[in-house]
mmCIF file of C-alpha atoms and ligand atoms in Angstrom:
data_model
loop_
_atom_site.group_PDB
_atom_site.id
_atom_site.type_symbol
_atom_site.label_atom_id
_atom_site.label_comp_id
_atom_site.label_asym_id
_atom_site.label_seq_id
_atom_site.Cartn_x
_atom_site.Cartn_y
_atom_site.Cartn_z
ATOM 1 C CA UNK A 892 -138.273 81.744 -100.765
ATOM 2 C CA UNK A 893 -138.619 84.193 -97.846
ATOM 3 C CA UNK A 894 -140.158 82.337 -94.941
ATOM 4 C CA UNK A 895 -143.021 84.135 -93.179
ATOM 5 C CA UNK A 896 -142.615 83.038 -89.594
ATOM 6 C CA UNK A 897 -145.827 83.419 -87.625
ATOM 7 C CA UNK A 898 -145.093 80.831 -84.943
ATOM 8 C CA UNK A 899 -144.457 83.401 -82.205
ATOM 9 C CA UNK A 900 -143.757 87.055 -81.486
ATOM 10 C CA UNK A 901 -140.573 85.979 -79.697
ATOM 11 C CA UNK A 902 -138.907 85.314 -83.069
ATOM 12 C CA UNK A 903 -138.067 88.948 -83.826
ATOM 13 C CA UNK A 904 -134.423 89.680 -84.524
ATOM 14 C CA UNK A 905 -132.910 92.964 -83.366
ATOM 15 C CA UNK A 906 -132.993 95.628 -86.070
ATOM 16 C CA UNK A 907 -129.828 97.562 -87.011
ATOM 17 C CA UNK A 908 -131.051 100.472 -84.851
ATOM 18 C CA UNK A 909 -131.554 98.166 -81.850
ATOM 19 C CA UNK A 910 -128.068 96.726 -82.355
ATOM 20 C CA UNK A 911 -126.640 100.222 -82.552
ATOM 21 C CA UNK A 912 -128.343 101.230 -79.293
ATOM 22 C CA UNK A 913 -126.909 98.087 -77.684
ATOM 23 C CA UNK A 914 -123.411 98.755 -78.972
ATOM 24 C CA UNK A 915 -123.480 102.297 -77.607
ATOM 25 C CA UNK A 916 -124.885 101.390 -74.186
ATOM 26 C CA UNK A 917 -123.143 102.722 -71.109
ATOM 27 C CA UNK A 918 -122.663 99.792 -68.739
ATOM 28 C CA UNK A 919 -121.535 98.847 -65.233
ATOM 29 C CA UNK A 920 -121.881 95.890 -62.894
ATOM 30 C CA UNK A 921 -125.580 95.503 -62.215
ATOM 31 C CA UNK A 922 -125.031 93.154 -59.257
ATOM 32 C CA UNK A 923 -123.454 96.245 -57.676
ATOM 33 C CA UNK A 924 -126.450 98.257 -58.912
ATOM 34 C CA UNK A 925 -124.029 100.261 -61.049
ATOM 35 C CA UNK A 926 -125.268 99.742 -64.568
ATOM 36 C CA UNK A 927 -126.706 103.118 -65.592
ATOM 37 C CA UNK A 928 -128.624 101.723 -68.565
ATOM 38 C CA UNK A 929 -130.264 98.989 -66.486
ATOM 39 C CA UNK A 930 -131.142 101.571 -63.836
ATOM 40 C CA UNK A 931 -132.653 103.812 -66.466
ATOM 41 C CA UNK A 932 -134.732 100.989 -67.979
ATOM 42 C CA UNK A 933 -136.010 100.068 -64.512
ATOM 43 C CA UNK A 934 -137.004 103.681 -63.859
ATOM 44 C CA UNK A 935 -138.700 104.009 -67.232
ATOM 45 C CA UNK A 936 -140.755 100.834 -66.785
ATOM 46 C CA UNK A 937 -141.635 101.649 -63.158
ATOM 47 C CA UNK A 938 -142.996 104.962 -64.364
ATOM 48 C CA UNK A 939 -144.850 103.428 -67.308
ATOM 49 C CA UNK A 940 -146.721 100.994 -65.067
ATOM 50 C CA UNK A 941 -146.915 103.479 -62.178
ATOM 51 C CA UNK A 942 -145.099 101.413 -59.550
ATOM 52 C CA UNK A 943 -142.403 102.556 -57.109
ATOM 53 C CA UNK A 944 -139.591 100.409 -58.464
ATOM 54 C CA UNK A 945 -138.680 97.803 -61.054
ATOM 55 C CA UNK A 946 -136.129 95.080 -61.721
ATOM 56 C CA UNK A 947 -134.642 93.940 -65.032
ATOM 57 C CA UNK A 948 -134.809 90.172 -65.531
ATOM 58 C CA UNK A 949 -133.606 87.639 -68.091
ATOM 59 C CA UNK A 950 -137.157 86.364 -68.706
ATOM 60 C CA UNK A 951 -140.813 86.824 -67.987
ATOM 61 C CA UNK A 952 -140.951 83.361 -66.448
ATOM 62 C CA UNK A 953 -138.453 84.512 -63.829
ATOM 63 C CA UNK A 954 -140.625 87.524 -63.065
ATOM 64 C CA UNK A 955 -143.658 85.343 -62.518
ATOM 65 C CA UNK A 956 -141.655 82.859 -60.429
ATOM 66 C CA UNK A 957 -140.221 85.604 -58.204
ATOM 67 C CA UNK A 958 -143.753 86.895 -57.675
ATOM 68 C CA UNK A 959 -145.064 83.441 -56.753
ATOM 69 C CA UNK A 960 -142.073 82.963 -54.443
ATOM 70 C CA UNK A 961 -142.590 86.232 -52.611
ATOM 71 C CA UNK A 962 -146.386 86.542 -52.600
ATOM 72 C CA UNK A 963 -147.356 82.884 -52.109
ATOM 73 C CA UNK A 964 -144.338 80.820 -51.037
ATOM 74 C CA UNK A 965 -144.332 77.343 -49.495
ATOM 75 C CA UNK A 966 -147.821 75.993 -48.868
ATOM 76 C CA UNK A 967 -149.470 79.029 -50.412
ATOM 77 C CA UNK A 968 -152.112 78.773 -53.096
ATOM 78 C CA UNK A 969 -152.391 80.977 -56.152
ATOM 79 C CA UNK A 970 -155.687 81.630 -57.931
ATOM 80 C CA UNK A 971 -155.061 81.823 -61.672
ATOM 81 C CA UNK A 972 -156.928 81.171 -64.885
ATOM 82 C CA UNK A 973 -156.681 77.568 -66.007
ATOM 83 C CA UNK A 974 -155.239 78.713 -69.352
ATOM 84 C CA UNK A 975 -152.538 80.813 -67.707
ATOM 85 C CA UNK A 976 -148.910 80.783 -68.787
ATOM 86 C CA UNK A 977 -147.778 79.970 -65.232
ATOM 87 C CA UNK A 978 -149.805 76.749 -65.371
ATOM 88 C CA UNK A 979 -148.889 75.629 -68.878
ATOM 89 C CA UNK A 980 -145.471 76.913 -69.862
ATOM 90 C CA UNK A 981 -143.381 77.508 -66.762
ATOM 91 C CA UNK A 982 -142.321 73.972 -65.801
ATOM 92 C CA UNK A 983 -144.378 73.955 -62.589
ATOM 93 C CA UNK A 984 -141.675 76.260 -61.218
ATOM 94 C CA UNK A 985 -144.192 77.625 -58.743
ATOM 95 C CA UNK A 986 -144.301 74.231 -57.018
ATOM 96 C CA UNK A 987 -140.747 73.108 -57.820
ATOM 97 C CA UNK A 988 -139.054 76.268 -56.585
ATOM 98 C CA UNK A 989 -141.497 78.651 -54.903
ATOM 99 C CA UNK A 990 -143.294 75.784 -53.115
ATOM 100 C CA UNK A 991 -146.825 76.985 -53.890
ATOM 101 C CA UNK A 992 -149.689 75.379 -55.745
ATOM 102 C CA UNK A 993 -151.707 76.998 -58.483
ATOM 103 C CA UNK A 994 -155.444 76.557 -58.730
ATOM 104 C CA UNK A 995 -156.569 76.818 -62.359
ATOM 105 C CA UNK A 996 -159.960 78.495 -62.650
ATOM 106 C CA UNK A 997 -162.353 78.842 -65.592
ATOM 107 C CA UNK A 998 -163.385 82.103 -67.196
ATOM 108 C CA UNK A 999 -164.560 83.249 -70.619
ATOM 109 C CA UNK A 1000 -161.771 84.774 -72.822
ATOM 110 C CA UNK A 1001 -159.113 84.012 -70.205
ATOM 111 C CA UNK A 1002 -160.675 86.576 -67.870
ATOM 112 C CA UNK A 1003 -160.993 85.950 -64.120
ATOM 113 C CA UNK A 1004 -164.032 87.348 -62.332
ATOM 114 C CA UNK A 1005 -164.993 87.697 -58.649
ATOM 115 C CA UNK A 1006 -167.792 85.173 -59.311
ATOM 116 C CA UNK A 1007 -165.198 82.531 -60.158
ATOM 117 C CA UNK A 1008 -162.667 83.612 -57.524
ATOM 118 C CA UNK A 1009 -165.018 83.824 -54.537
ATOM 119 C CA UNK A 1010 -165.843 80.098 -54.221
ATOM 120 C CA UNK A 1011 -162.159 79.232 -54.802
ATOM 121 C CA UNK A 1012 -161.059 81.180 -51.748
ATOM 122 C CA UNK A 1013 -160.110 78.742 -48.978
ATOM 123 C CA UNK A 1014 -161.731 79.147 -45.609
ATOM 124 C CA UNK A 1015 -159.678 79.438 -42.393
ATOM 125 C CA UNK A 1016 -159.819 75.725 -41.514
ATOM 126 C CA UNK A 1017 -156.309 74.705 -40.464
ATOM 127 C CA UNK A 1018 -155.901 71.896 -43.050
ATOM 128 C CA UNK A 1019 -156.697 74.129 -46.012
ATOM 129 C CA UNK A 1020 -154.038 75.571 -48.259
ATOM 130 C CA UNK A 1021 -153.699 79.284 -47.658
ATOM 131 C CA UNK A 1022 -154.939 81.424 -50.529
ATOM 132 C CA UNK A 1023 -152.144 83.940 -51.041
ATOM 133 C CA UNK A 1024 -152.348 85.508 -54.477
ATOM 134 C CA UNK A 1025 -154.496 86.251 -57.496
ATOM 135 C CA UNK A 1026 -152.602 85.991 -60.758
ATOM 136 C CA UNK A 1027 -153.993 87.384 -63.981
ATOM 137 C CA UNK A 1028 -152.708 87.536 -67.508
ATOM 138 C CA UNK A 1029 -153.255 90.461 -69.885
ATOM 139 C CA UNK A 1030 -153.319 89.791 -72.758
ATOM 140 C CA UNK A 1031 -154.348 86.179 -72.222
ATOM 141 C CA UNK A 1032 -151.975 84.144 -74.362
ATOM 142 C CA UNK A 1033 -153.828 80.813 -74.652
ATOM 143 C CA UNK A 1034 -157.170 82.609 -74.733
ATOM 144 C CA UNK A 1035 -156.036 84.170 -78.023
ATOM 145 C CA UNK A 1036 -154.461 87.484 -77.033
ATOM 146 C CA UNK A 1037 -157.574 88.701 -75.226
ATOM 147 C CA UNK A 1038 -157.742 91.912 -73.183
ATOM 148 C CA UNK A 1039 -159.374 92.685 -69.854
ATOM 149 C CA UNK A 1040 -161.757 95.639 -69.948
ATOM 150 C CA UNK A 1041 -161.300 98.375 -67.351
ATOM 151 C CA UNK A 1042 -164.483 97.326 -65.572
ATOM 152 C CA UNK A 1043 -163.325 93.705 -65.417
ATOM 153 C CA UNK A 1044 -160.026 94.853 -63.906
ATOM 154 C CA UNK A 1045 -161.761 97.108 -61.399
ATOM 155 C CA UNK A 1046 -164.142 94.370 -60.281
ATOM 156 C CA UNK A 1047 -161.257 91.968 -59.815
ATOM 157 C CA UNK A 1048 -159.145 94.543 -57.967
ATOM 158 C CA UNK A 1049 -161.985 95.481 -55.629
ATOM 159 C CA UNK A 1050 -162.622 91.833 -54.825
ATOM 160 C CA UNK A 1051 -158.940 91.084 -54.147
ATOM 161 C CA UNK A 1052 -158.598 94.143 -51.900
ATOM 162 C CA UNK A 1053 -161.689 93.132 -49.962
ATOM 163 C CA UNK A 1054 -160.021 89.778 -49.275
ATOM 164 C CA UNK A 1055 -156.599 91.283 -48.559
ATOM 165 C CA UNK A 1056 -155.118 89.303 -51.431
ATOM 166 C CA UNK A 1057 -152.279 90.718 -53.507
ATOM 167 C CA UNK A 1058 -152.581 90.627 -57.295
ATOM 168 C CA UNK A 1059 -149.785 89.762 -59.709
ATOM 169 C CA UNK A 1060 -150.263 90.733 -63.331
ATOM 170 C CA UNK A 1061 -148.476 88.685 -65.979
ATOM 171 C CA UNK A 1062 -148.248 91.454 -68.517
ATOM 172 C CA UNK A 1063 -145.952 89.709 -70.981
ATOM 173 C CA UNK A 1064 -148.110 91.395 -73.635
ATOM 174 C CA UNK A 1065 -149.317 94.370 -71.627
ATOM 175 C CA UNK A 1066 -148.132 96.620 -74.471
ATOM 176 C CA UNK A 1067 -150.498 94.824 -76.841
ATOM 177 C CA UNK A 1068 -153.344 95.179 -74.346
ATOM 178 C CA UNK A 1069 -152.608 98.880 -74.020
ATOM 179 C CA UNK A 1070 -152.483 99.396 -77.773
ATOM 180 C CA UNK A 1071 -155.709 97.465 -78.345
ATOM 181 C CA UNK A 1072 -157.764 99.047 -75.563
ATOM 182 C CA UNK A 1073 -156.315 102.542 -75.593
ATOM 183 C CA UNK A 1074 -155.772 102.217 -71.832
ATOM 184 C CA UNK A 1075 -152.311 103.164 -70.562
ATOM 185 C CA UNK A 1076 -149.973 100.513 -69.137
ATOM 186 C CA UNK A 1077 -150.356 102.333 -65.810
ATOM 187 C CA UNK A 1078 -154.156 102.125 -65.909
ATOM 188 C CA UNK A 1079 -153.974 98.428 -66.821
ATOM 189 C CA UNK A 1080 -151.520 97.815 -63.953
ATOM 190 C CA UNK A 1081 -153.485 99.691 -61.297
ATOM 191 C CA UNK A 1082 -155.239 96.453 -60.297
ATOM 192 C CA UNK A 1083 -151.906 94.801 -59.534
ATOM 193 C CA UNK A 1084 -149.421 94.945 -56.677
ATOM 194 C CA UNK A 1085 -146.764 93.556 -58.987
ATOM 195 C CA UNK A 1086 -146.505 93.318 -62.751
ATOM 196 C CA UNK A 1087 -144.189 91.534 -65.188
ATOM 197 C CA UNK A 1088 -143.736 92.934 -68.696
ATOM 198 C CA UNK A 1089 -141.756 91.423 -71.570
ATOM 199 C CA UNK A 1090 -139.460 93.367 -73.879
ATOM 200 C CA UNK A 1091 -138.625 90.339 -76.000
ATOM 201 C CA UNK A 1092 -141.983 89.658 -77.629
ATOM 202 C CA UNK A 1093 -143.720 91.946 -80.118
ATOM 203 C CA UNK A 1094 -141.555 94.873 -79.027
ATOM 204 C CA UNK A 1095 -138.540 93.172 -80.553
ATOM 205 C CA UNK A 1096 -135.797 93.312 -77.903
ATOM 206 C CA UNK A 1097 -133.578 90.216 -78.014
ATOM 207 C CA UNK A 1098 -133.777 89.496 -74.266
ATOM 208 C CA UNK A 1099 -135.460 90.730 -71.172
ATOM 209 C CA UNK A 1100 -138.439 91.326 -68.955
ATOM 210 C CA UNK A 1101 -139.094 93.716 -66.110
ATOM 211 C CA UNK A 1102 -140.864 93.138 -62.796
ATOM 212 C CA UNK A 1103 -142.360 96.167 -61.056
ATOM 213 C CA UNK A 1104 -143.845 96.743 -57.599
ATOM 214 C CA UNK A 1105 -143.193 98.541 -54.334
ATOM 215 C CA UNK A 1106 -139.627 99.442 -53.319
ATOM 216 C CA UNK A 1107 -139.776 96.888 -50.518
ATOM 217 C CA UNK A 1108 -141.012 94.147 -52.873
ATOM 218 C CA UNK A 1109 -138.392 94.912 -55.525
ATOM 219 C CA UNK A 1110 -135.596 94.830 -52.930
ATOM 220 C CA UNK A 1111 -136.741 91.318 -52.040
ATOM 221 C CA UNK A 1112 -137.125 90.444 -55.720
ATOM 222 C CA UNK A 1113 -133.476 91.422 -56.284
ATOM 223 C CA UNK A 1114 -132.462 88.874 -53.636
ATOM 224 C CA UNK A 1115 -134.594 86.100 -55.212
ATOM 225 C CA UNK A 1116 -133.375 86.965 -58.726
ATOM 226 C CA UNK A 1117 -129.792 86.448 -57.568
ATOM 227 C CA UNK A 1118 -130.768 83.195 -55.843
ATOM 228 C CA UNK A 1119 -132.247 81.947 -59.136
ATOM 229 C CA UNK A 1120 -129.049 82.763 -60.977
ATOM 230 C CA UNK A 1121 -130.451 85.870 -62.606
ATOM 231 C CA UNK A 1122 -127.970 88.434 -61.310
ATOM 232 C CA UNK A 1123 -126.441 89.825 -64.486
ATOM 233 C CA UNK A 1124 -123.359 91.983 -64.776
ATOM 234 C CA UNK A 1125 -122.983 94.462 -67.681
ATOM 235 C CA UNK A 1126 -126.610 93.914 -68.583
ATOM 236 C CA UNK A 1127 -126.958 97.479 -69.841
ATOM 237 C CA UNK A 1128 -126.160 96.132 -73.268
ATOM 238 C CA UNK A 1129 -129.499 94.267 -73.082
ATOM 239 C CA UNK A 1130 -131.357 96.990 -71.232
ATOM 240 C CA UNK A 1131 -130.407 99.431 -74.003
ATOM 241 C CA UNK A 1132 -132.363 97.283 -76.444
ATOM 242 C CA UNK A 1133 -135.322 97.362 -74.056
ATOM 243 C CA UNK A 1134 -135.208 101.140 -73.756
ATOM 244 C CA UNK A 1135 -134.975 101.529 -77.513
ATOM 245 C CA UNK A 1136 -137.934 99.275 -78.290
ATOM 246 C CA UNK A 1137 -140.112 100.816 -75.595
ATOM 247 C CA UNK A 1138 -139.551 104.181 -77.178
ATOM 248 C CA UNK A 1139 -139.703 103.194 -80.838
ATOM 249 C CA UNK A 1140 -141.702 99.989 -81.298
ATOM 250 C CA UNK A 1141 -144.812 100.463 -79.199
ATOM 251 C CA UNK A 1142 -146.884 102.564 -81.544
ATOM 252 C CA UNK A 1143 -146.438 100.207 -84.444
ATOM 253 C CA UNK A 1144 -148.040 97.357 -82.476
ATOM 254 C CA UNK A 1145 -151.375 98.482 -83.911
ATOM 255 C CA UNK A 1146 -150.035 97.185 -87.250
ATOM 256 C CA UNK A 1147 -149.561 93.718 -85.732
ATOM 257 C CA UNK A 1148 -153.161 93.767 -84.550
ATOM 258 C CA UNK A 1149 -154.401 94.811 -87.984
ATOM 259 C CA UNK A 1150 -152.270 92.043 -89.546
ATOM 260 C CA UNK A 1151 -153.802 89.486 -87.185
ATOM 261 C CA UNK A 1152 -157.273 90.617 -88.249
ATOM 262 C CA UNK A 1153 -156.322 90.256 -91.922
ATOM 263 C CA UNK A 1154 -155.086 86.720 -91.282
ATOM 264 C CA UNK A 1155 -158.282 85.856 -89.410
ATOM 265 C CA UNK A 1156 -160.445 87.115 -92.273
ATOM 266 C CA UNK A 1157 -158.331 85.179 -94.786
ATOM 267 C CA UNK A 1158 -158.606 82.030 -92.657
ATOM 268 C CA UNK A 1159 -162.375 82.430 -92.446
ATOM 269 C CA UNK A 1160 -162.661 82.455 -96.219
ATOM 270 C CA UNK A 1161 -160.913 79.095 -96.527
ATOM 271 C CA UNK A 1162 -162.732 75.754 -96.465
ATOM 272 C CA UNK A 1163 -160.414 74.324 -93.807
ATOM 273 C CA UNK A 1164 -160.248 76.936 -91.040
ATOM 274 C CA UNK A 1165 -162.580 78.878 -88.755
ATOM 275 C CA UNK A 1166 -161.623 81.726 -86.473
ATOM 276 C CA UNK A 1167 -164.506 81.863 -84.018
ATOM 277 C CA UNK A 1168 -163.828 85.364 -82.722
ATOM 278 C CA UNK A 1169 -161.717 87.936 -84.525
ATOM 279 C CA UNK A 1170 -158.442 88.643 -82.702
ATOM 280 C CA UNK A 1171 -158.249 91.572 -80.293
ATOM 281 C CA UNK A 1172 -154.458 91.767 -80.539
ATOM 282 C CA UNK A 1173 -151.715 89.834 -82.344
ATOM 283 C CA UNK A 1174 -152.678 86.181 -81.751
ATOM 284 C CA UNK A 1175 -154.977 84.227 -84.078
ATOM 285 C CA UNK A 1176 -156.323 80.807 -83.191
ATOM 286 C CA UNK A 1177 -158.064 78.861 -85.946
ATOM 287 C CA UNK A 1178 -160.016 75.622 -85.634
ATOM 288 C CA UNK A 1179 -159.197 73.373 -88.564
ATOM 289 C CA UNK A 1180 -161.062 70.602 -90.337
ATOM 290 C CA UNK A 1181 -157.793 68.908 -91.303
ATOM 291 C CA UNK A 1182 -155.401 67.795 -88.560
ATOM 292 C CA UNK A 1183 -153.342 70.713 -87.282
ATOM 293 C CA UNK A 1184 -150.027 69.019 -88.060
ATOM 294 C CA UNK A 1185 -151.148 68.524 -91.670
ATOM 295 C CA UNK A 1186 -151.947 72.234 -91.983
ATOM 296 C CA UNK A 1187 -148.603 73.155 -90.420
ATOM 297 C CA UNK A 1188 -146.756 70.959 -92.931
ATOM 298 C CA UNK A 1189 -148.729 72.200 -95.938
ATOM 299 C CA UNK A 1190 -148.178 75.830 -94.998
ATOM 300 C CA UNK A 1191 -144.526 75.219 -94.246
ATOM 301 C CA UNK A 1192 -144.003 73.852 -97.749
ATOM 302 C CA UNK A 1193 -145.378 77.200 -99.033
ATOM 303 C CA UNK A 1194 -143.141 79.249 -96.732
ATOM 304 C CA UNK A 1195 -145.605 80.111 -93.957
ATOM 305 C CA UNK A 1196 -144.836 78.896 -90.456
ATOM 306 C CA UNK A 1197 -147.483 78.534 -87.740
ATOM 307 C CA UNK A 1198 -147.932 76.374 -84.637
ATOM 308 C CA UNK A 1199 -150.132 73.344 -84.012
ATOM 309 C CA UNK A 1200 -151.896 74.014 -80.706
ATOM 310 C CA UNK A 1201 -153.953 70.829 -80.448
ATOM 311 C CA UNK A 1202 -155.392 68.174 -82.746
ATOM 312 C CA UNK A 1203 -157.403 70.661 -84.781
ATOM 313 C CA UNK A 1204 -156.143 74.056 -83.782
ATOM 314 C CA UNK A 1205 -153.397 76.220 -85.247
ATOM 315 C CA UNK A 1206 -151.976 79.524 -84.043
ATOM 316 C CA UNK A 1207 -150.548 82.483 -85.912
ATOM 317 C CA UNK A 1208 -148.804 85.334 -84.093
ATOM 318 C CA UNK A 1209 -147.986 88.606 -85.831
ATOM 319 C CA UNK A 1210 -144.950 90.686 -84.933
ATOM 320 C CA UNK A 1211 -142.391 93.294 -85.890
ATOM 321 C CA UNK A 1212 -140.539 91.114 -88.390
ATOM 322 C CA UNK A 1213 -143.579 90.387 -90.561
ATOM 323 C CA UNK A 1214 -144.683 93.479 -92.479
ATOM 324 C CA UNK A 1215 -147.829 94.160 -94.480
ATOM 325 C CA UNK A 1216 -146.578 92.736 -97.789
ATOM 326 C CA UNK A 1217 -145.577 89.473 -96.094
ATOM 327 C CA UNK A 1218 -149.013 89.324 -94.438
ATOM 328 C CA UNK A 1219 -150.703 89.852 -97.809
ATOM 329 C CA UNK A 1220 -148.582 87.046 -99.237
ATOM 330 C CA UNK A 1221 -149.425 84.796 -96.265
ATOM 331 C CA UNK A 1222 -153.146 85.468 -96.852
ATOM 332 C CA UNK A 1223 -152.775 84.422 -100.514
ATOM 333 C CA UNK A 1224 -151.012 81.230 -99.445
ATOM 334 C CA UNK A 1225 -153.765 80.450 -96.904
ATOM 335 C CA UNK A 1226 -156.332 80.714 -99.705
ATOM 336 C CA UNK A 1227 -154.406 78.207 -101.836
ATOM 337 C CA UNK A 1228 -154.304 75.424 -99.227
ATOM 338 C CA UNK A 1229 -157.012 72.790 -99.310
HETATM 339 C C1 PLP B 266 -143.878 84.633 -72.990
HETATM 340 C C2 PLP B 266 -144.721 84.739 -71.806
HETATM 341 C C3 PLP B 266 -144.168 84.794 -70.510
HETATM 342 C C4 PLP B 266 -142.706 84.746 -70.197
HETATM 343 O O1 PLP B 266 -141.941 84.145 -71.117
HETATM 344 P P1 PLP B 266 -140.345 84.109 -71.119
HETATM 345 O O2 PLP B 266 -140.117 83.339 -72.351
HETATM 346 O O3 PLP B 266 -139.937 83.436 -69.878
HETATM 347 O O4 PLP B 266 -139.861 85.522 -71.194
HETATM 348 C C5 PLP B 266 -145.040 84.916 -69.456
HETATM 349 N N1 PLP B 266 -146.356 85.000 -69.647
HETATM 350 C C6 PLP B 266 -146.920 84.987 -70.863
HETATM 351 C C7 PLP B 266 -148.392 85.131 -71.003
HETATM 352 C C8 PLP B 266 -146.124 84.841 -71.987
HETATM 353 O O5 PLP B 266 -146.698 84.806 -73.191
#
């Protein structure tokens, strides 16, 4: 039985073409700044998100941590959505390593608005934490792969500028947001001083994220990356995979979004699941009448893997390694469960 693994879009395995690009990569020592493939990837991503410079990193979590370290630092406070990845899935590294605290704020669909941010801004009283950064996530992972609209981004950017606050964009799935909204990665990043993007999710690279910002910021980020143990040597072998997937796997992301919609529709015609709002990108959350772990086990026995995300909530994530026929089969299996 071929397992249809919809637990996460990080599960993709490099295709033969990706492996070939990796095998052929020209490399050098990146701690010396001499890996031509890493340098090329950094240039390509900087241009895609319209920032001056970029830095290749082992993970998106490191990109977010470096940003918290440099923008907020010890005693600084970060305004983020309460469902954000930095609050839930990054080991409190902001406090453990960067020394900042993160204030988790509400907002429909994972979206932060000036109305929510304004009252969270600390006044200049000496015993207050110092508000140092606005962090936003696009797409919003825990919100269900939701996208900011351009007007939401512009309102947030205008507010942050008026308060002299930098903005960091966790764009782990910025490519999905771009595909879904038709807005370019550069347009989606215009709100942000710094942006992290992942190559290892739906795009299908085995490893890697990129942090982009000003030249001055990225020079500092290089120092912090090394301090965190993220200085890599012949990393061009990994960067080559990133370059390949950026060029070849972005357009097909629309398929993942269509597959997520098909799953949502199939879930809504079962007796045991409800998808309240149809997915905007590649993440489907369903509320379940049966306990989530029961659903996970039942589906697993039929060859479909998903994640329990709470007592009565399951998550399906579509990606490069699950094609249309597998999705059709998954939909049939969903219909059979009761
Ligand atoms: C996956 C993810 C990250 C970074 O994850 P790594 O596994 O560290 O690469 C950051 N933010 C969001 C929203 C993510 O989904």
